[in-house]
Coordinates of C-alpha atoms and ligand atoms in Angstrom, one line a residue:
X1 CA 16.0 -41.2 -9.6
X2 CA 18.5 -38.5 -8.8
X3 CA 18.9 -35.8 -11.4
X4 CA 22.2 -36.0 -13.2
X5 CA 21.6 -33.9 -16.2
X6 CA 19.3 -31.0 -16.5
X7 CA 18.5 -28.8 -19.5
X8 CA 17.5 -25.1 -19.1
X9 CA 15.7 -23.7 -22.2
X10 CA 16.1 -19.9 -22.5
X11 CA 19.4 -18.4 -21.1
X12 CA 18.1 -14.9 -20.1
X13 CA 17.7 -13.1 -16.8
X14 CA 16.2 -16.2 -15.2
X15 CA 17.4 -19.2 -17.2
X16 CA 21.1 -18.4 -17.0
X17 CA 21.3 -17.8 -13.2
X18 CA 19.1 -20.9 -12.7
X19 CA 21.4 -23.0 -15.0
X20 CA 24.5 -21.7 -13.3
X21 CA 23.2 -22.4 -9.7
X22 CA 22.2 -25.9 -10.5
X23 CA 25.5 -26.5 -12.2
X24 CA 27.3 -25.2 -9.1
X25 CA 25.7 -28.1 -7.2
X26 CA 27.6 -30.5 -9.3
X27 CA 24.8 -31.4 -11.8
X28 CA 25.5 -31.4 -15.5
X29 CA 23.5 -28.6 -17.0
X30 CA 23.0 -27.9 -20.7
X31 CA 21.6 -24.5 -21.5
X32 CA 19.7 -24.0 -24.7
X33 CA 19.2 -20.7 -26.4
X34 CA 18.3 -19.4 -29.9
X35 CA 20.9 -16.7 -29.8
X36 CA 24.3 -17.8 -31.1
X37 CA 25.9 -14.8 -29.4
X38 CA 24.5 -15.8 -26.0
X39 CA 25.6 -19.4 -26.5
X40 CA 29.1 -18.5 -27.5
X41 CA 29.5 -15.9 -24.7
X42 CA 28.4 -18.5 -22.0
X43 CA 30.7 -21.2 -23.4
X44 CA 33.6 -18.7 -22.9
X45 CA 32.5 -18.5 -19.3
X46 CA 31.2 -15.0 -19.7
X47 CA 27.7 -13.5 -19.4
X48 CA 25.6 -11.4 -21.8
X49 CA 23.3 -9.9 -19.1
X50 CA 24.0 -7.7 -16.1
X51 CA 23.3 -9.2 -12.6
X52 CA 25.5 -9.0 -9.6
X53 CA 27.9 -11.9 -9.2
X54 CA 26.4 -13.8 -12.1
X55 CA 29.7 -13.6 -14.1
X56 CA 31.6 -15.4 -11.3
X57 CA 29.1 -18.2 -10.9
X58 CA 28.8 -18.8 -14.7
X59 CA 32.6 -18.7 -15.1
X60 CA 33.1 -21.3 -12.3
X61 CA 30.3 -23.6 -13.6
X62 CA 31.7 -23.5 -17.2
X63 CA 35.3 -24.0 -16.0
X64 CA 34.3 -27.0 -13.9
X65 CA 32.7 -28.4 -17.1
X66 CA 29.3 -28.6 -15.4
X67 CA 27.6 -25.9 -17.6
X68 CA 27.5 -25.8 -21.3
X69 CA 25.4 -23.8 -23.7
X70 CA 24.1 -25.0 -27.1
X71 CA 21.7 -24.0 -29.9
X72 CA 20.4 -27.6 -30.2
X73 CA 18.6 -29.4 -27.4
X74 CA 19.8 -32.8 -26.3
X75 CA 18.5 -35.5 -24.0
X76 CA 18.3 -34.7 -20.2
X77 CA 16.2 -35.9 -17.3
X78 CA 14.6 -32.5 -16.7
X79 CA 13.8 -29.5 -18.9
X80 CA 13.2 -26.1 -17.4
X81 CA 11.7 -23.6 -19.7
X82 CA 12.5 -19.9 -19.0
X83 CA 11.5 -18.0 -22.1
X84 CA 9.8 -14.7 -22.4
X85 CA 6.0 -14.3 -22.2
X86 CA 5.3 -10.8 -23.5
X87 CA 1.9 -9.5 -24.4
X88 CA 0.7 -8.7 -27.9
X89 CA -0.6 -5.4 -29.2
X90 CA -4.1 -6.1 -27.8
X91 CA -2.6 -7.0 -24.4
X92 CA -3.3 -10.7 -24.9
X93 CA -0.5 -13.0 -23.7
X94 CA 1.9 -14.2 -26.4
X95 CA 2.8 -17.8 -25.7
X96 CA 4.7 -18.3 -29.0
X97 CA 8.1 -18.6 -27.2
X98 CA 6.8 -21.4 -25.0
X99 CA 5.3 -23.1 -28.1
X100 CA 8.7 -22.8 -29.8
X101 CA 10.5 -24.2 -26.8
X102 CA 8.1 -27.2 -26.8
X103 CA 8.8 -27.8 -30.4
X104 CA 12.5 -27.6 -29.8
X105 CA 12.7 -30.1 -26.9
X106 CA 10.0 -32.5 -28.0
X107 CA 12.3 -34.6 -30.3
X108 CA 14.7 -35.3 -27.4
X109 CA 12.2 -36.1 -24.7
X110 CA 12.4 -39.5 -23.1
X111 CA 10.0 -41.5 -21.0
X112 CA 10.1 -40.4 -17.3
X113 CA 11.4 -36.8 -18.1
X114 CA 10.2 -33.8 -16.1
X115 CA 9.3 -30.6 -18.0
X116 CA 9.0 -27.4 -16.0
X117 CA 7.5 -24.1 -17.1
X118 CA 9.2 -21.3 -15.2
X119 CA 8.1 -18.4 -17.4
X120 CA 5.4 -16.2 -16.0
X121 CA 2.3 -17.5 -17.7
X122 CA -1.5 -16.9 -18.0
X123 CA -3.7 -19.4 -16.3
X124 CA -4.0 -22.5 -18.4
X125 CA -0.6 -22.2 -20.1
X126 CA 0.9 -25.3 -18.5
X127 CA -2.1 -27.3 -19.7
X128 CA -1.5 -25.9 -23.2
X129 CA 2.2 -26.8 -23.0
X130 CA 1.3 -30.3 -22.0
X131 CA -1.1 -30.6 -24.9
X132 CA 1.5 -29.3 -27.4
X133 CA 4.0 -31.8 -26.1
X134 CA 1.5 -34.7 -26.2
X135 CA 0.7 -33.8 -29.9
X136 CA 4.3 -33.6 -30.8
X137 CA 5.2 -36.9 -29.1
X138 CA 2.2 -39.3 -29.3
X139 CA 4.5 -42.1 -28.2
X140 CA 4.9 -40.7 -24.7
X141 CA 2.1 -40.3 -22.1
X142 CA 1.7 -36.9 -20.6
X143 CA -0.5 -36.0 -17.6
X144 CA -4.1 -35.9 -18.7
X145 CA -3.7 -38.6 -21.3
X146 CA -7.2 -40.0 -22.0
X147 CA -6.3 -43.7 -22.0
X148 CA -2.9 -44.3 -20.5
X149 CA -1.1 -43.8 -17.2
X150 CA 1.2 -40.8 -17.6
X151 CA 5.0 -41.6 -17.9
X152 CA 6.0 -37.9 -18.2
X153 CA 5.9 -35.2 -15.6
X154 CA 4.9 -31.5 -16.1
X155 CA 4.8 -28.6 -13.6
X156 CA 4.6 -24.9 -13.4
X157 CA 7.2 -23.4 -11.0
X158 CA 7.1 -19.6 -11.5
X159 CA 10.3 -17.7 -10.9
X160 CA 10.0 -15.0 -8.3
X161 CA 13.4 -13.4 -8.1
X162 CA 14.1 -9.7 -7.9
X163 CA 16.4 -8.3 -10.6
X164 CA 19.5 -7.2 -8.8
X165 CA 19.2 -9.9 -6.2
X166 CA 18.7 -12.9 -8.4
X167 CA 21.4 -15.2 -7.1
X168 CA 20.4 -14.7 -3.5
X169 CA 16.7 -15.0 -4.1
X170 CA 17.0 -18.1 -6.3
X171 CA 18.2 -20.0 -3.3
X172 CA 16.4 -18.3 -0.4
X173 CA 12.9 -17.7 -1.8
X174 CA 10.1 -20.1 -1.2
X175 CA 9.0 -21.8 -4.5
X176 CA 5.4 -22.6 -5.6
X177 CA 5.4 -26.0 -7.3
X178 CA 2.3 -26.4 -9.5
X179 CA 2.2 -29.9 -10.8
X180 CA -0.2 -31.2 -13.5
X181 CA -0.7 -34.0 -10.9
X182 CA 0.5 -34.6 -7.3
X183 CA 3.2 -37.0 -8.8
X184 CA 4.4 -34.1 -11.0
X185 CA 4.7 -31.7 -8.1
X186 CA 6.6 -34.3 -6.1
X187 CA 9.1 -34.9 -9.0
X188 CA 9.6 -31.1 -9.5
X189 CA 10.2 -30.6 -5.7
X190 CA 12.9 -33.2 -5.9
X191 CA 14.6 -31.0 -8.5
X192 CA 14.2 -27.7 -6.7
X193 CA 15.4 -29.2 -3.4
X194 CA 18.8 -29.5 -5.1
X195 CA 19.3 -25.7 -5.0
X196 CA 16.4 -24.0 -3.1
X197 CA 16.9 -23.4 0.7
X198 CA 13.4 -21.9 1.0
X199 CA 10.2 -24.1 1.2
X200 CA 8.9 -25.8 -1.9
X201 CA 5.1 -25.7 -1.6
X202 CA 3.0 -28.0 -3.8
X203 CA -0.2 -26.9 -5.5
X204 CA -1.8 -27.5 -9.0
X205 CA -0.5 -25.8 -12.1
X206 CA -3.4 -23.3 -12.5
X207 CA -3.1 -22.0 -8.9
X208 CA 0.7 -21.7 -9.4
X209 CA 0.2 -19.7 -12.6
X210 CA -2.3 -17.4 -10.8
X211 CA -0.1 -17.1 -7.7
X212 CA 2.7 -15.5 -9.7
X213 CA 0.3 -13.1 -11.5
X214 CA -1.3 -12.2 -8.2
X215 CA 2.0 -11.3 -6.6
X216 CA 2.9 -8.8 -9.3
X217 CA -0.7 -7.5 -9.5
X218 CA -0.7 -7.0 -5.7
X219 CA 2.4 -4.8 -6.1
X220 CA 1.0 -3.0 -9.2
X221 CA -2.3 -2.2 -7.4
X222 CA -0.5 -0.9 -4.4
X223 CA 1.9 1.3 -6.5
X224 CA -1.2 2.6 -8.3
X225 CA -2.7 3.7 -5.0
X226 CA 0.5 5.6 -4.2
X227 CA 0.6 7.1 -7.7
X228 CA -3.0 8.2 -7.5
X229 CA -2.4 9.8 -4.1
X230 CA 0.5 11.7 -5.6
X231 CA -1.8 13.2 -8.3
X232 CA -4.5 14.0 -5.8
X233 CA -2.0 15.6 -3.4
X234 CA -0.7 17.9 -6.2
X235 CA -4.2 19.1 -6.8
X236 CA -4.7 19.7 -3.1
X237 CA -1.3 21.3 -2.5
X238 CA -0.2 18.5 -0.1
X239 CA 3.3 17.0 0.0
X240 CA 2.6 13.4 -0.8
X241 CA 5.8 12.1 0.7
X242 CA 5.1 13.7 4.0
X243 CA 1.5 12.4 3.8
X244 CA 2.6 8.8 3.2
X245 CA 5.2 8.9 5.9
X246 CA 2.5 10.1 8.4
X247 CA -0.1 7.5 7.2
X248 CA 2.5 4.7 7.4
X249 CA 2.9 5.4 11.1
X250 CA -0.4 3.5 11.5
X251 CA 0.4 -0.1 12.4
X252 CA -1.7 -1.5 9.6
X253 CA -0.9 0.9 6.8
X254 CA 2.0 0.4 4.4
X255 CA 1.7 2.7 1.4
X256 CA 4.3 2.1 -1.3
X257 CA 6.2 4.8 -3.1
X258 CA 4.8 7.0 -5.9
X259 CA 7.1 7.4 -8.9
X260 CA 7.1 8.4 -12.6
X261 CA 5.4 5.1 -13.6
X262 CA 6.0 1.3 -13.3
X263 CA 8.8 -0.2 -15.4
X264 CA 10.5 -3.5 -15.7
X265 CA 9.4 -6.7 -17.5
X266 CA 7.1 -8.1 -14.9
X267 CA 4.8 -5.8 -12.9
X268 CA 3.7 -3.8 -15.9
X269 CA 3.0 -6.9 -17.9
X270 CA 1.7 -9.7 -15.6
X271 CA -1.6 -8.0 -14.5
X272 CA -2.7 -7.9 -18.1
X273 CA -2.7 -11.7 -18.1
X274 CA -5.3 -11.6 -15.4
X275 CA -7.3 -9.0 -17.2
X276 CA -7.1 -11.1 -20.4
X277 CA -8.5 -14.1 -18.6
X278 CA -11.3 -12.4 -16.7
X279 CA -11.9 -9.1 -18.6
X280 CA -15.3 -8.3 -16.9
X281 CA -14.2 -9.1 -13.3
X282 CA -10.6 -7.8 -13.2
X283 CA -11.8 -4.2 -12.8
X284 CA -9.4 -2.9 -10.1
X285 CA -6.4 -4.7 -11.6
X286 CA -7.1 -3.1 -15.0
X287 CA -7.6 0.3 -13.5
X288 CA -4.3 0.0 -11.5
X289 CA -2.5 -0.7 -14.8
X290 CA -4.1 2.3 -16.4
X291 CA -3.2 4.6 -13.4
X292 CA 0.4 3.5 -13.5
X293 CA 0.7 3.7 -17.3
X294 CA -0.8 7.2 -17.1
X295 CA 1.9 8.5 -14.7
X296 CA 4.6 9.2 -17.3
X297 CA 2.3 11.5 -19.3
X298 CA 1.4 13.3 -16.1
X299 CA 5.0 13.9 -15.3
X300 CA 5.7 15.1 -18.9
X301 CA 2.8 17.6 -18.6
X302 CA 4.2 19.0 -15.4
X303 CA 7.6 19.6 -17.1
X304 CA 5.9 21.2 -20.1
X305 CA 4.1 23.6 -17.8
X306 CA 7.3 24.5 -16.0
X307 CA 9.1 24.9 -19.2
X308 CA 6.6 27.5 -20.5
X309 CA 8.0 29.9 -18.0
X310 CA 11.5 29.9 -19.6
X311 CA 12.6 31.1 -23.0
X312 CA 15.2 28.4 -23.6
X313 CA 14.7 25.9 -20.8
X314 CA 17.4 23.5 -19.9
X315 CA 15.9 20.4 -18.3
X316 CA 18.0 17.9 -16.3
X317 CA 16.5 14.4 -16.1
X318 CA 18.0 12.5 -13.2
X319 CA 18.0 8.8 -13.8
X320 CA 17.1 6.7 -16.8
X321 CA 16.9 3.1 -15.4
X322 CA 13.6 1.4 -14.5
X323 CA 14.5 1.5 -10.8
X324 CA 17.2 2.7 -8.4
X325 CA 20.8 1.4 -8.6
X326 CA 20.6 -0.8 -11.7
X327 CA 21.7 -0.2 -15.3
X328 CA 18.6 -1.7 -16.9
X329 CA 16.9 0.8 -19.2
X330 CA 14.4 -1.6 -20.8
X331 CA 10.7 -0.7 -20.2
X332 CA 11.8 2.2 -18.1
X333 CA 9.3 5.1 -17.5
X334 CA 12.3 7.4 -16.8
X335 CA 13.8 6.7 -20.2
X336 CA 10.4 7.0 -21.9
X337 CA 9.8 10.4 -20.3
X338 CA 13.2 11.7 -21.1
X339 CA 12.9 10.6 -24.7
X340 CA 9.4 12.1 -25.1
X341 CA 10.6 15.5 -23.7
X342 CA 13.4 15.5 -26.2
X343 CA 11.1 14.5 -29.1
X344 CA 8.6 17.2 -28.1
X345 CA 11.4 19.8 -28.1
X346 CA 10.4 21.0 -24.7
X347 CA 13.9 22.3 -24.1
X348 CA 17.6 21.2 -24.0
X349 CA 17.5 17.8 -22.4
X350 CA 20.4 16.8 -20.1
X351 CA 20.3 13.2 -18.7
X352 CA 22.2 11.9 -15.8
X353 CA 22.5 8.1 -15.4
X354 CA 25.5 7.1 -13.3
X355 CA 25.0 3.4 -14.1
X356 CA 25.8 3.7 -17.8
X357 CA 28.7 5.2 -19.8
X358 CA 26.9 6.0 -23.0
X359 CA 23.3 6.3 -24.2
X360 CA 21.8 3.1 -25.7
X361 CA 22.2 2.8 -29.5
X362 CA 18.5 3.6 -30.1
X363 CA 19.0 7.1 -28.5
X364 CA 22.0 8.0 -30.6
X365 CA 21.0 10.9 -32.8
X366 CA 18.4 11.9 -30.2
X367 CA 18.8 15.3 -28.7
X368 CA 19.5 13.9 -25.2
X369 CA 22.9 14.8 -23.8
X370 CA 24.3 12.4 -21.2
X371 CA 26.2 14.5 -18.6
X372 CA 27.5 14.3 -15.0
X373 CA 25.3 15.2 -12.1
X374 CA 27.3 18.4 -11.4
X375 CA 27.0 19.6 -15.0
X376 CA 23.3 18.9 -15.0
X377 CA 22.6 20.7 -11.7
X378 CA 24.8 23.7 -12.8
X379 CA 23.2 24.2 -16.2
X380 CA 19.5 23.2 -15.6
X381 CA 16.6 25.6 -15.1
X382 CA 14.3 22.6 -14.4
X383 CA 15.5 19.5 -12.6
X384 CA 13.3 16.4 -13.0
X385 CA 14.1 13.6 -10.5
X386 CA 13.1 10.3 -12.1
X387 CA 15.0 7.6 -10.2
X388 CA 16.4 7.7 -6.7
X389 CA 19.9 6.4 -7.5
X390 CA 22.3 6.4 -4.5
X391 CA 24.5 8.9 -6.3
X392 CA 21.7 11.5 -6.2
X393 CA 21.3 11.3 -2.5
X394 CA 23.9 14.0 -2.0
X395 CA 21.4 16.5 -3.3
X396 CA 19.3 18.6 -0.9
X397 CA 16.9 21.6 -1.2
X398 CA 19.8 24.0 -1.3
X399 CA 20.8 22.8 -4.8
X400 CA 17.5 24.0 -6.2
X401 CA 17.1 27.5 -4.8
X402 CA 17.1 29.1 -8.2
X403 CA 15.6 26.2 -10.1
X404 CA 12.3 24.5 -10.6
X405 CA 12.4 21.0 -9.0
X406 CA 10.0 18.3 -10.1
X407 CA 10.7 15.4 -7.8
X408 CA 8.7 12.5 -9.3
X409 CA 10.3 9.9 -7.0
X410 CA 10.6 11.7 -3.7
X411 CA 14.3 12.1 -3.6
X412 CA 14.4 15.5 -1.9
X413 CA 10.8 16.3 -1.0
Ligands
LIG501 N1 7.9 0.9 -8.1 C1 7.3 2.1 -7.7 N2 6.9 2.2 -6.4 C2 7.2 1.3 -5.4 C3 7.9 0.1 -5.8 C4 8.3 -0.1 -7.2 O1 7.0 3.0 -8.5 O2 6.9 1.5 -4.3 C5 8.3 0.7 -9.5 C6 9.9 0.6 -9.7 O3 10.5 1.9 -9.8 C7 9.9 -0.1 -11.0 C8 8.7 -1.1 -10.9 O4 7.8 -0.5 -9.9 O5 9.8 0.7 -12.1 C9 9.0 -2.5 -10.6 O6 10.0 -2.6 -9.6 P1 10.1 -3.7 -8.4 O7 11.4 -3.6 -7.8 O8 8.9 -3.6 -7.6 O9 9.9 -5.1 -9.2 P2 10.7 -5.9 -10.4 O10 9.8 -5.6 -11.7 O11 12.1 -5.5 -10.5 O12 10.5 -7.4 -10.0 C10 9.2 -8.0 -9.7 C11 9.2 -8.7 -8.3 N3 7.9 -9.0 -7.9 C12 7.4 -8.6 -6.7 O13 8.1 -7.9 -5.9 C13 6.0 -9.0 -6.3 C14 10.1 -10.0 -8.4 O14 10.0 -10.7 -7.2 C15 9.5 -10.8 -9.6 O15 10.2 -12.0 -9.7 C16 9.6 -10.0 -10.8 O16 8.8 -8.9 -10.7 C17 9.2 -10.9 -12.0 O17 10.0 -11.5 -12.7 O18 8.0 -11.1 -12.2

């Protein structure tokens, strides 16, 4: 059976590009979201999130009549769930969005449908989703049904795209397809083959869940190594950037880049799902998280120490986004550090963020002043580099002759 109509549940950073790309292959796609604003925006052919080229692809898909958004689910052959999976206060995974998505689609499911969980999930989440669907629709037979051959297909196919390169990576990345059975994997591969140029590799759902968590934990642990080195090097008066460049000349060494902390919605979250599943065994993964989460505080203390030398220090914070050359301020250590410095009253705080025109609403009324790079460099006693945006690359040591430079991301050093 070829797929003629696909539903994508959750039209965020992953769901919307996925929906638009599938629609661009001529398949009818109905996107479901709980936000009326998101639904209305998409139906006008516009986007509510920032991602290069996404506006064009969405506009084309909506204009062609292939992509439509709605608050209410309707029948389709495949349902792809791409909702958030945050963690709770106690760092335990919060699966409530997946559960709500299951409740939303259950009434419209039909025999032979494929349900895919794309959201990054703790091990066992796809089994839970299958169980919820089975309870909600006892008339259908999901994988693992105790007494009946299944007539429904469920798989976990984690998204792996890099924010900022989503449209490219959606098509070119390999996909891990973790079916609840071999037949489920096969069915899911059929769907992904429509738009994925990379390989679709079949495994079981638990391994697919763990693979995604492993990828982001690998990165987190390696960034923690770099961040720990940066702190050790400060203690030993060694330039960590020079050190890493030298060590990386070894053919089997590839140390990542220290920074002011790890931001974004994935790498700082996903390792906790492993820790929650195996709290006794996941020692290094937990420690890496703690090392990376401790880095903003370390940077703040460095600024405080430097500020003590001035009567009325002016501190320029270069960069607020969570990584270079994007405008995404959510879960950003740079933003958190800048905010904390302002709250603590360490000095007058100037912020430079070339990718935004005004401070986010929650910072209105804060003492942070958004200024140009020139103004910041002219007025500051202390310059704190937080993000290596391309606009900052014009700076060199000569700009800091009379200033204290704290270069947390290695722009100049
Ligand atoms: N960072 C460092 N040092 C480095 C690399 C990154 O401090 O050497 C920091 C960045 O500044 C940023 C954070 O880590 O604050 C994460 O940035 P990133 O670009 O490494 O990753 P994300 O969070 O934008 O996207 C990741 C990707 N995962 C991997 O590269 C293994 C992406 O492929 C995933 O799809 C995404 O997480 C996700 O959704 O899980």
